[in-house]
Structure formats: structure tokens, C-alpha cells
GROMACS .gro file of C-alpha atoms in nm:
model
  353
    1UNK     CA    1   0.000   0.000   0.000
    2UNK     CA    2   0.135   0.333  -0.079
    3UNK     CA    3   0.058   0.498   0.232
    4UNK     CA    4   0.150   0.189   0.445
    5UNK     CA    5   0.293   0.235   0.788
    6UNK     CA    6   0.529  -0.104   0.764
    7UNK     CA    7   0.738   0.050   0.468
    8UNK     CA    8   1.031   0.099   0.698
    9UNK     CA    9   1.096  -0.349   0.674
   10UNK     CA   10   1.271  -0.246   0.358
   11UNK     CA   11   1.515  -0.051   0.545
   12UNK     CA   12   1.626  -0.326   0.811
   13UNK     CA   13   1.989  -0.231   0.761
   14UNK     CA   14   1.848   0.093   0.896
   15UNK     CA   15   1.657  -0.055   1.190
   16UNK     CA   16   1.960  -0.257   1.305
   17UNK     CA   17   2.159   0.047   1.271
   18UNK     CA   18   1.934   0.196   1.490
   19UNK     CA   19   1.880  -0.025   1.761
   20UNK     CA   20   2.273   0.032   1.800
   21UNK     CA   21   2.266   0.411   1.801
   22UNK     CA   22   2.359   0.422   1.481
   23UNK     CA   23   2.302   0.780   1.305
   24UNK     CA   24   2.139   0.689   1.010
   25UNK     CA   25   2.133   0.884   0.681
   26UNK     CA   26   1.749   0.928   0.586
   27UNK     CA   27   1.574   0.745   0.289
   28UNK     CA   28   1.430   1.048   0.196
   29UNK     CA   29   1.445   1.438   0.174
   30UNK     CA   30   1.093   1.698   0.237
   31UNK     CA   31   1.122   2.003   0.071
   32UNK     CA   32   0.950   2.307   0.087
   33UNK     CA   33   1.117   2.565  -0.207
   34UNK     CA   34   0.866   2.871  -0.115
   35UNK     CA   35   0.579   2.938   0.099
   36UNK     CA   36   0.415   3.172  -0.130
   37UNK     CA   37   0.065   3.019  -0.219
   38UNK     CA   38  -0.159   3.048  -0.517
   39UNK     CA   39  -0.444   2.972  -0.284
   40UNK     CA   40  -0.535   3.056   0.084
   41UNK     CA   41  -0.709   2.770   0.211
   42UNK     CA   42  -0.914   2.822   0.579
   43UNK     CA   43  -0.780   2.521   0.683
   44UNK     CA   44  -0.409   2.486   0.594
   45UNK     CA   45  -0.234   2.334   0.863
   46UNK     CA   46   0.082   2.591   0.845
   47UNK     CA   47  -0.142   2.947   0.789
   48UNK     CA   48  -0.376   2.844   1.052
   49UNK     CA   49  -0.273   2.602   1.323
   50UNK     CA   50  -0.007   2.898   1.448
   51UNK     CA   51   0.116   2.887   1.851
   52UNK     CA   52   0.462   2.914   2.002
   53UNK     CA   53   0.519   2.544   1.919
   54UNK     CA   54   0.364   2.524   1.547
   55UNK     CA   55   0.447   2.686   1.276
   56UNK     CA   56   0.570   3.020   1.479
   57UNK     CA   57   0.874   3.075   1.239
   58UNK     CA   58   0.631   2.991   0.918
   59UNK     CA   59   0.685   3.317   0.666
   60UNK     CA   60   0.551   3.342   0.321
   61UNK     CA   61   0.829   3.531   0.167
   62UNK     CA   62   1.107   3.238   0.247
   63UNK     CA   63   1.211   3.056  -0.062
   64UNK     CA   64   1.529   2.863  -0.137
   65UNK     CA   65   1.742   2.966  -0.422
   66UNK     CA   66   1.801   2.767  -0.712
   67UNK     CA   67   2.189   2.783  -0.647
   68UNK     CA   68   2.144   2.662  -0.294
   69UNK     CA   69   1.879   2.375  -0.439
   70UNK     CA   70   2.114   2.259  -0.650
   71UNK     CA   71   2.399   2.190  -0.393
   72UNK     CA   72   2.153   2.049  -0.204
   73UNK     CA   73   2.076   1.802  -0.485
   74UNK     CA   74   2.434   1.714  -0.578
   75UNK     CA   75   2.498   1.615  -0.190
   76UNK     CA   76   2.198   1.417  -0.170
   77UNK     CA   77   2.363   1.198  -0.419
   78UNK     CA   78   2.682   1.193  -0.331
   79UNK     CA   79   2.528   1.062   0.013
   80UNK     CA   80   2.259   0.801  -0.129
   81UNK     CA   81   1.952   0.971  -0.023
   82UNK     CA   82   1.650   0.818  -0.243
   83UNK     CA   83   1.421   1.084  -0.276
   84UNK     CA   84   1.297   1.422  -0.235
   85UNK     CA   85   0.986   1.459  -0.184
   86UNK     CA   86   0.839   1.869  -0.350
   87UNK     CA   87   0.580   2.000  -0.099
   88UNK     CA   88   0.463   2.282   0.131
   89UNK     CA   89   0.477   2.524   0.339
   90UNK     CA   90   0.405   2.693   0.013
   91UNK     CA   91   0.297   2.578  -0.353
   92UNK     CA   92   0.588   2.419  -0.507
   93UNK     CA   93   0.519   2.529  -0.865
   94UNK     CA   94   0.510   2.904  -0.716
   95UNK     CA   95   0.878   2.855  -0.720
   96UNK     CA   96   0.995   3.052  -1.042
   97UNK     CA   97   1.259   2.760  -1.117
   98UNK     CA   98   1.079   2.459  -0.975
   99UNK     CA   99   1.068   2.280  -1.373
  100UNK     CA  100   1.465   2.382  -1.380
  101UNK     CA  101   1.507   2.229  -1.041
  102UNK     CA  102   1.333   1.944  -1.114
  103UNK     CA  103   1.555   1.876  -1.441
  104UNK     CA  104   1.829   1.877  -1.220
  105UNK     CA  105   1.661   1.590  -0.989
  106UNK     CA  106   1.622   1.367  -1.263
  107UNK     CA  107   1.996   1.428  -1.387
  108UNK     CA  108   2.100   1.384  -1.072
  109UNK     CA  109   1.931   1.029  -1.071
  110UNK     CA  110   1.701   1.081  -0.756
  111UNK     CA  111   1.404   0.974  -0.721
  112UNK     CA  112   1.128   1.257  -0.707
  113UNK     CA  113   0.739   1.327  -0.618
  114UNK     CA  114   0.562   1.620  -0.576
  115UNK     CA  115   0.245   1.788  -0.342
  116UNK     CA  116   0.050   2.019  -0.546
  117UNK     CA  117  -0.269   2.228  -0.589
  118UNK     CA  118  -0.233   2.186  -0.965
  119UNK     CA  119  -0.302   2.495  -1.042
  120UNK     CA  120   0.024   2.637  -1.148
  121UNK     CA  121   0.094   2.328  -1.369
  122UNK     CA  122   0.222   2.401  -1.691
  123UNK     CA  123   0.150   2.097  -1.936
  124UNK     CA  124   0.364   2.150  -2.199
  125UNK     CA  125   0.593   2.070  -1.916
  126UNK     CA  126   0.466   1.764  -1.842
  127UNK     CA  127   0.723   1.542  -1.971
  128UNK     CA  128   0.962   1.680  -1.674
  129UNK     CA  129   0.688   1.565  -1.459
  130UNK     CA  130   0.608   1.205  -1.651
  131UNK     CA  131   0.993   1.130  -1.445
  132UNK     CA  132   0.820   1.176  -1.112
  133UNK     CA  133   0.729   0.868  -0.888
  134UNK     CA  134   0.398   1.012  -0.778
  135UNK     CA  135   0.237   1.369  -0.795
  136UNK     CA  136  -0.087   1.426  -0.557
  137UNK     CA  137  -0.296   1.705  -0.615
  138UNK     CA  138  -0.501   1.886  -0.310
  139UNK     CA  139  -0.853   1.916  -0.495
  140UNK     CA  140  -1.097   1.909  -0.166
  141UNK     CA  141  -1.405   1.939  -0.358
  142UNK     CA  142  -1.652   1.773  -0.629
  143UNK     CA  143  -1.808   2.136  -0.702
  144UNK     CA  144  -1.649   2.494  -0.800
  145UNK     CA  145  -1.824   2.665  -0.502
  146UNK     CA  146  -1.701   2.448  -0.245
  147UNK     CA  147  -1.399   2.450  -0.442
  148UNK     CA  148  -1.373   2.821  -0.374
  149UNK     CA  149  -1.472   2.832  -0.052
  150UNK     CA  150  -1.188   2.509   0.095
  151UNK     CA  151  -0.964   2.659  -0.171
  152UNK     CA  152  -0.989   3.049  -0.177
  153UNK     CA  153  -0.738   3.048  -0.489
  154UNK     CA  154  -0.610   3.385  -0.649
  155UNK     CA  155  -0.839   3.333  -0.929
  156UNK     CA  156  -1.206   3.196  -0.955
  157UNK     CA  157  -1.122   2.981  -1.274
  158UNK     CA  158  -0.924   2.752  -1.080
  159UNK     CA  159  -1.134   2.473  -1.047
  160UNK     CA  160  -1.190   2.347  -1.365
  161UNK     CA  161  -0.823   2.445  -1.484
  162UNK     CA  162  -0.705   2.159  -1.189
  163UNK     CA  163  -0.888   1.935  -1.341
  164UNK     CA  164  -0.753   1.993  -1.700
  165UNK     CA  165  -0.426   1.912  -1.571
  166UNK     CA  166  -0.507   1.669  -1.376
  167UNK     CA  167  -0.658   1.444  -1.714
  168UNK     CA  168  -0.338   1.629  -1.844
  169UNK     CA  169  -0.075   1.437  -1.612
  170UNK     CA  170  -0.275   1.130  -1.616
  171UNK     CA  171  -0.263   1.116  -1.971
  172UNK     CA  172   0.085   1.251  -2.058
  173UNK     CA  173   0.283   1.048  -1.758
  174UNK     CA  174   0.178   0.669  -1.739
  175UNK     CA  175   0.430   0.558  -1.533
  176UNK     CA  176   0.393   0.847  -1.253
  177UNK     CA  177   0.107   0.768  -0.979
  178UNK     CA  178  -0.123   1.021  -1.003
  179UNK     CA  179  -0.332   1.091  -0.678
  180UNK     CA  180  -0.605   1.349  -0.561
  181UNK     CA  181  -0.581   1.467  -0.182
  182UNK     CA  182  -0.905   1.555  -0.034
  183UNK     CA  183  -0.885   1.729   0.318
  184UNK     CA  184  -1.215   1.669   0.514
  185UNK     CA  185  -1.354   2.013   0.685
  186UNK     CA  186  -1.704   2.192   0.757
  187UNK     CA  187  -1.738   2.339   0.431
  188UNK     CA  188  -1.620   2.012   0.192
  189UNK     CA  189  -1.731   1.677   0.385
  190UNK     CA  190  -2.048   1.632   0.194
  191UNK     CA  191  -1.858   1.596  -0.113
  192UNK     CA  192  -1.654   1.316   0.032
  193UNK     CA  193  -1.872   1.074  -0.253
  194UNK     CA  194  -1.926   1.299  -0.553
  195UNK     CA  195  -1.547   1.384  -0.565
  196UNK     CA  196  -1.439   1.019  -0.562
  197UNK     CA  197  -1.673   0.928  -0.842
  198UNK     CA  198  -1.542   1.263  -1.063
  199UNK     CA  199  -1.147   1.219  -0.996
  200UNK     CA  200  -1.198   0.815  -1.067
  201UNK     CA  201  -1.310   0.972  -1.424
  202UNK     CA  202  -1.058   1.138  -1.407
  203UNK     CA  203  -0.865   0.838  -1.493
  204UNK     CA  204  -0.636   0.937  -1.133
  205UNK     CA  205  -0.464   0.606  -0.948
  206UNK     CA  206  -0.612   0.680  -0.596
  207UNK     CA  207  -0.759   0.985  -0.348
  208UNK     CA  208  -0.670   1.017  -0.013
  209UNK     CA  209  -0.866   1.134   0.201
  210UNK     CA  210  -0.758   1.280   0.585
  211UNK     CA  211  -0.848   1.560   0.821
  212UNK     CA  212  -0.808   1.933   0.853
  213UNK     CA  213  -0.543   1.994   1.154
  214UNK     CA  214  -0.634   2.290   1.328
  215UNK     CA  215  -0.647   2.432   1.676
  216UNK     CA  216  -1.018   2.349   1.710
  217UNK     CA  217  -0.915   1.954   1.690
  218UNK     CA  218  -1.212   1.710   1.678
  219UNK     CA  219  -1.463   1.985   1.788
  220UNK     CA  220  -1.426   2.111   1.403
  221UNK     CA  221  -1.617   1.807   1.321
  222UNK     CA  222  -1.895   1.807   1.590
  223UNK     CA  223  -2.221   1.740   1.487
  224UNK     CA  224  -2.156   1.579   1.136
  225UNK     CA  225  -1.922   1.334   1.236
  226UNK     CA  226  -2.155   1.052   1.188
  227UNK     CA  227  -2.249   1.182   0.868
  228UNK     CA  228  -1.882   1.153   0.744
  229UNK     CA  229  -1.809   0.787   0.836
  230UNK     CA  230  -2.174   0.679   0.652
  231UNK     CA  231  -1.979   0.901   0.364
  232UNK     CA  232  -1.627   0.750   0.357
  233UNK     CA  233  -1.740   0.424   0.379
  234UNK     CA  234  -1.972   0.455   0.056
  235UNK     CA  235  -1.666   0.621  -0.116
  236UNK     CA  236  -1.455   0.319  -0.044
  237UNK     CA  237  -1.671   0.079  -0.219
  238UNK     CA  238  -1.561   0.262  -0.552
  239UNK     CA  239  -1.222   0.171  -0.480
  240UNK     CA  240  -1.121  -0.130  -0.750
  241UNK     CA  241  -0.810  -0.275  -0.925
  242UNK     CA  242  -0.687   0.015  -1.094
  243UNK     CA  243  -0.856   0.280  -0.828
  244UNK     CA  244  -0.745   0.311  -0.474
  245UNK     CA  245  -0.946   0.487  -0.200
  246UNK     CA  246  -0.709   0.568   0.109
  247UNK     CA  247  -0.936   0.626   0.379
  248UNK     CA  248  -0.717   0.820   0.656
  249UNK     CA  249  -0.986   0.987   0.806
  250UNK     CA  250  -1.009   0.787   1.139
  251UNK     CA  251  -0.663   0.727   1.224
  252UNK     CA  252  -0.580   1.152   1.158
  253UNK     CA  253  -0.936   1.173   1.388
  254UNK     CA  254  -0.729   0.942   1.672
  255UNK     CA  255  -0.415   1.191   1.614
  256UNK     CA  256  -0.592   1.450   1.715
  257UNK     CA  257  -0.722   1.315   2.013
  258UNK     CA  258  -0.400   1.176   2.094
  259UNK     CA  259  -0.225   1.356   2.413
  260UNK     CA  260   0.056   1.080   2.492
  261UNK     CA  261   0.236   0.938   2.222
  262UNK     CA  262   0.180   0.587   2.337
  263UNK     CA  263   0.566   0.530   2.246
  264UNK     CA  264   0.909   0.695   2.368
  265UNK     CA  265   1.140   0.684   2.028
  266UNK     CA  266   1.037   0.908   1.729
  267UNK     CA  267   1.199   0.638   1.463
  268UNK     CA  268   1.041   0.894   1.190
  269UNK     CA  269   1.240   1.145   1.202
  270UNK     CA  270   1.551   0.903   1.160
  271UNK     CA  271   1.413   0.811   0.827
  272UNK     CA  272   1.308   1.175   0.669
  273UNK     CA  273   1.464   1.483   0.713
  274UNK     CA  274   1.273   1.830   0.574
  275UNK     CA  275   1.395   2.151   0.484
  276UNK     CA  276   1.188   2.444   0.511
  277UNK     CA  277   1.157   2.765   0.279
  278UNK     CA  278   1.345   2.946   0.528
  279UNK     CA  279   1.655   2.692   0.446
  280UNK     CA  280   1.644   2.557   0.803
  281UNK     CA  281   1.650   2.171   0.880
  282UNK     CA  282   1.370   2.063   1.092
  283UNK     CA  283   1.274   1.645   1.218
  284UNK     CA  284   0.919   1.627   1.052
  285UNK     CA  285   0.655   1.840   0.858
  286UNK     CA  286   0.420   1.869   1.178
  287UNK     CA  287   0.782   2.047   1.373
  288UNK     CA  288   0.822   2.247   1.057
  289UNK     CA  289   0.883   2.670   1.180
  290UNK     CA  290   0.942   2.557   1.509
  291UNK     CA  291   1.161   2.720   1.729
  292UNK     CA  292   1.228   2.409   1.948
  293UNK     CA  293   1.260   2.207   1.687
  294UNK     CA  294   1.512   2.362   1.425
  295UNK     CA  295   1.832   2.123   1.365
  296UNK     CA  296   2.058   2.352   1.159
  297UNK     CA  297   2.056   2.639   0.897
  298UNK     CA  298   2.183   2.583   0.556
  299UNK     CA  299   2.301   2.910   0.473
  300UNK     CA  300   2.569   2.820   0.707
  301UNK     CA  301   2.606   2.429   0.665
  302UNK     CA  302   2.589   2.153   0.449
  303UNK     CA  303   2.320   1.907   0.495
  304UNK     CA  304   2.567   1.672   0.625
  305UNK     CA  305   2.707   1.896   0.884
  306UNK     CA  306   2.344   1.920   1.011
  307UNK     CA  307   2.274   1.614   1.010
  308UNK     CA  308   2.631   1.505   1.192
  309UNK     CA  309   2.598   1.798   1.372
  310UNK     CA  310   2.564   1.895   1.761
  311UNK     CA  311   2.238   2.109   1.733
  312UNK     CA  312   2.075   1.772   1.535
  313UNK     CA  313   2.248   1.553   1.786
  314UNK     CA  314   2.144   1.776   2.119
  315UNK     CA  315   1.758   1.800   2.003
  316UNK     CA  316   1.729   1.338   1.966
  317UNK     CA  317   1.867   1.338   2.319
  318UNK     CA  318   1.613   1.575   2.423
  319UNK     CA  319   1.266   1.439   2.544
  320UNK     CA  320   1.104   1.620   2.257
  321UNK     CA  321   0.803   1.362   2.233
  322UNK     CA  322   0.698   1.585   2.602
  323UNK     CA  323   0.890   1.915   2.496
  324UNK     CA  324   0.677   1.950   2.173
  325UNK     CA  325   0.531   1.613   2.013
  326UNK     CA  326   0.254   1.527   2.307
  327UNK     CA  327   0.157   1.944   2.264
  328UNK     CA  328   0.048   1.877   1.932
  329UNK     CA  329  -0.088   1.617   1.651
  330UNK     CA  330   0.156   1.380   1.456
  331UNK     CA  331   0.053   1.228   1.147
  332UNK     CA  332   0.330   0.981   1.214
  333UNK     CA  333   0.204   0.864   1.536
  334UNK     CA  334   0.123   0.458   1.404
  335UNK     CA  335   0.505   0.487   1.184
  336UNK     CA  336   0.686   0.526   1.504
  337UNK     CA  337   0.426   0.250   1.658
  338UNK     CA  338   0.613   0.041   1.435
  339UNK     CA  339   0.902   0.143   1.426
  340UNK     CA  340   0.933   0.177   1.792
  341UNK     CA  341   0.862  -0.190   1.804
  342UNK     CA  342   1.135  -0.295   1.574
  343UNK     CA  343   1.365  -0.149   1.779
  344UNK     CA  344   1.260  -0.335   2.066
  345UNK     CA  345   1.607  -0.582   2.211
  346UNK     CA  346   1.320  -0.772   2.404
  347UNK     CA  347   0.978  -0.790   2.234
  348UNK     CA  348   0.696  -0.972   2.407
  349UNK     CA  349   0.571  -1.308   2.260
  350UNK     CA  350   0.766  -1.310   1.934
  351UNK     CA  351   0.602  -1.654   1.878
  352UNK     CA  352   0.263  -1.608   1.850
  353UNK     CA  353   0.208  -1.468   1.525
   0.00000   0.00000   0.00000
């Protein structure tokens, strides 16, 4: 399953590494090359869910030069990072050299995907983007209005030019997964079944669908709750062999309602490192423009001094799970489950399988 939690037993080099203090190089690299938008969305988790230990440090005008993206790339390499993995923070295709810096991923033989509203996408660019692994576009709705309203892009024809290039990418890159994200919130959730049935034709691999993060927590879905498990549950029953429906919306529902971690190693952040606009390394997207939580600047290091390095090294022998993780939801809360258990020198009752 793409969005399996028990990916990391392909990395078992890693987890033995691990479980002898190794520091381990990450399998992949988060990027965010601007936080300027196209679209101001009620609900995004970085404009919205702001406090002194979210997002505090989160500034629109960062971006990360070209110069500095490509030094970035060529050290990736050089250390056998996999991927990097285009996202936000911002809308990546906002960046005025994302197609140049993408040309240099693929020479640079790394693997590449990319998190997207869609509506910046330039088809006649779209064989750059046929080299990608995966590209997911945020869509949120079935309908323009609702569109509008979860979307609140810079212009009102937005709608319907996302789903041109959607059919675009699905046509002009077969071997890239194409996905649809579909954020669950007050204004959208009654949509949850029309949308399925219009990205499936669409021709799109899968849609995801998950929860808004936002200070409000589960009270944002009070009163229609019900309504939206009757909903996601009829939308998975047009999931078939060649389209996937990745219901996320209950385990995001029991992040939000989770106050203890229910484990004491964060094996994630091991695993994937991410790099802000504001060229600062940080453990996760949720500790993104964090105060607490920033490993190293590279405007004054190389990736590899941060990651070697004694700020990186100070903050994983912190208790950071109580210093900032338990203060806050963690998509990655059933990863480090796992991963926390493969760690284990002395698991319980290895037998009975």
C-alpha cells in the first residue's frame, strides 16, 4: 500500500543500525522551495494552526534559491539519499525555477514526487513531470463553489483548470502515480462521494482522504461526524483494481485526540529529514517553523554537517516527544508505533504470530 505504515521493513539495515545508536542517513528528503501560495485555504495546517510550538517561524516570503537547491541536490547523491519529496509550506510550482530544479533531480538520478494544488501546472511541461514517482494534487471538492470556498485560490477559474491538468498528467505520464488529496472540513465533507466518483473519471490512481489539523481539533467536526463515516465508507466501495481509495480519516481523527504518544522513540524522524523555505532543517513536517525544533541552517552548513551535527544531535537526546510532540498532533504517530517496536532488544511473545 502506498501509504503503508510497515514500509520501513525495507530498510532493516536501517533498523539494526538503529537499535545500536547508529546515526542513520534518511531514505528520503521533504522540501519546501517557497511558501508563497496560489491559494489561501481556511484550513491549511501551516497558515492556521499557528502557537509558540507550530508553525511560529512559518513566513511566506522564504524561498530557497536555485543555487542553494542545486547543492543540495548534488549532496543528496553523493550521500545516497532516495528521494525528495516537492511540498509545502508553500505551492511548489510558485517557485519561479521549480521545472529547472526538477531537471536537475532527474539528472541527478534521484528519485522525485511532488504535493500540489495543480493549479500552477504548466502541461507543456509535463514530460519533466512524466519522471516523477507520484504527484498528488489537493482538490478538496466535487463542485467549483465548495472548491472556492476550501480553496480560496487567487483566481475563480481555478477549479476546472485543476482538473484539465489533472486528465493532463494522467494522460501525458503513465508511469507516474497520479493521486487526488481531499482534506475533510465543515465546508467540503459532503462531497466526500461525488469527488471520488469525478477524480476516478478522471482516470487518477487513488484519493486520499484525511483531516483538517487545526487548533479546534475534533470539535471542528462536531455534529456531522456521523455523517462523514456513513460518507467514507460509501466512497470506499468505488475503490477497485486500478482505483485506490485511502481512507485516513479515522486514524488523523485518533491523532488528534492523541495527548501521549503511546511510544518513547520518534523512529520517523531518523528516516526523513525536511527543509523548510526558510533553508532551516527541521525532524518532521508537523515540527516544521518551530523554534524548538530547528536542527541547523543551511546558509551556514551543508546538509551533512546538520545532520552530523551537535544542534541535530542535542535535540534526539532531548525528550522532545513531552517538549513538543505530546503538545500537538503527529501524522506519524502509528510509523513510530512500528518502528518503535522494531527497535525493541526484548519484544513480548515473538512466537505467537
Amino acid at each position: 500500500m502506498i501509504y503503508s505504515s510497515f514500509k520501513v521493513v525495507h530498510n532493516m539495515d536501517r533498523i539494526e543500525d538503529l537499535k545500536n545508536k547508529v546515526n542513520i542517513m534518511p531514505t528520503q528528503i521533504q522540501v519546501d522551495l517557497t511558501n508563497a501560495c496560489n491559494h489561501h485555504c481556511p484550513y491549511c495546517f501551516y497558515r492556521c494552526a499557528r502557537n509558540k510550538y507550530l508553525n511560529a517561524l512559518f513566513n511566506d516570503q522564504d524561498r530557497i534559491p536555485y543555487e542553494i537547491m542545486v547543492s543540495l541536490l548534488n549532496e543528496f547523491r553523493k550521500l545516497g539519499i532516495g528521494a525528495v519529496q516537492y511540498t509545502g509550506g508553500g505551492e511548489p510550482f510558485k517557485h519561479g525555477q521549480i521545472y529547472e530544479i526538477l531537471e536537475y533531480t532527474i539528472l541527478s538520478n534521484l528519485h522525485f514526487a511532488i504535493v500540489t494544488n495543480g493549479g500552477m501546472i504548466n502541461p507543456h511541461k509535463n514530460n519533466i513531470l512524466a519522471k516523477a514517482d507520484w504527484i498528488r494534487v489537493s482538490l478538496d471538492a466535487s463542485q467549483e463553489e465548495t472548491y472556492l470556498k476550501s480553496h480560496n485560490p487567487d483566481y475563480p477559474f481555478e477549479f476546472n483548470l485543476v482538473l484539465d491538468n489533472i486528465k493532463s498528467l494522467v494522460e501525458d505520464c503513465p508511469d507516474t502515480i497520479i493521486g487526488v488529496s481531499f482534506v475533510v472540513n465543515p465546508v467540503n465533507w459532503k462531497e466526500i462521494v461525488s469527488a471520488t466518483n469525478l477524480v476516478k473519471s478522471l482516470g487518477v490512481d487513488n484519493i486520499r482522504f484525511s483531516v483538517a489539523y487545526t487548533p479546534r481539533g475534533m470539535d471542528l467536526y462536531k455534529g456531522f461526524w456521523p455523517q462523514i463515516e456513513k460518507l467514507a465508507l460509501e466512497a470506499r466501495k468505488l475503490g477497485d483494481e486500478k482505483f485506490k481509495v485511502f481512507d485516513l480519516i479515522m486514524p488523523h481523527l485518533e491523532n488528534l485526540e492523541l495527548k501521549q504518544k503511546g511510544y518513547d522513540f520518534c523512529g520517523y524522524q531518523y528516516f526523513t529529514a525536511v527543509i523548510g523555505a526558510d533553508m532551516e532543517v527541521y525532524p518532521c513536517c508537523t515540527l516544521k517553523y518551530n523554534q524548538l525544533s530547528k536542527l541547523g541552517n543551511l546558509k551556514q552548513q551543508n546538509f551533512l554537517e546538520v545532520w552530523n551535527g551537535k544542534q541535530r544531535l542535542d535535540w534526539l537526546k532531548k525528550d522532545h516527544l513531552k517538549l513538543v510532540c505530546d503538545k500537538n498532533p503527529c501524522w506519524m504517530d502509528s510509523k513510530n508505533q512500528f518502528i518503535s517496536y522494531l527497535i525493541k532488544q526484548d519484544a513480548p511473545h515473538i512466537n505467537y504470530i
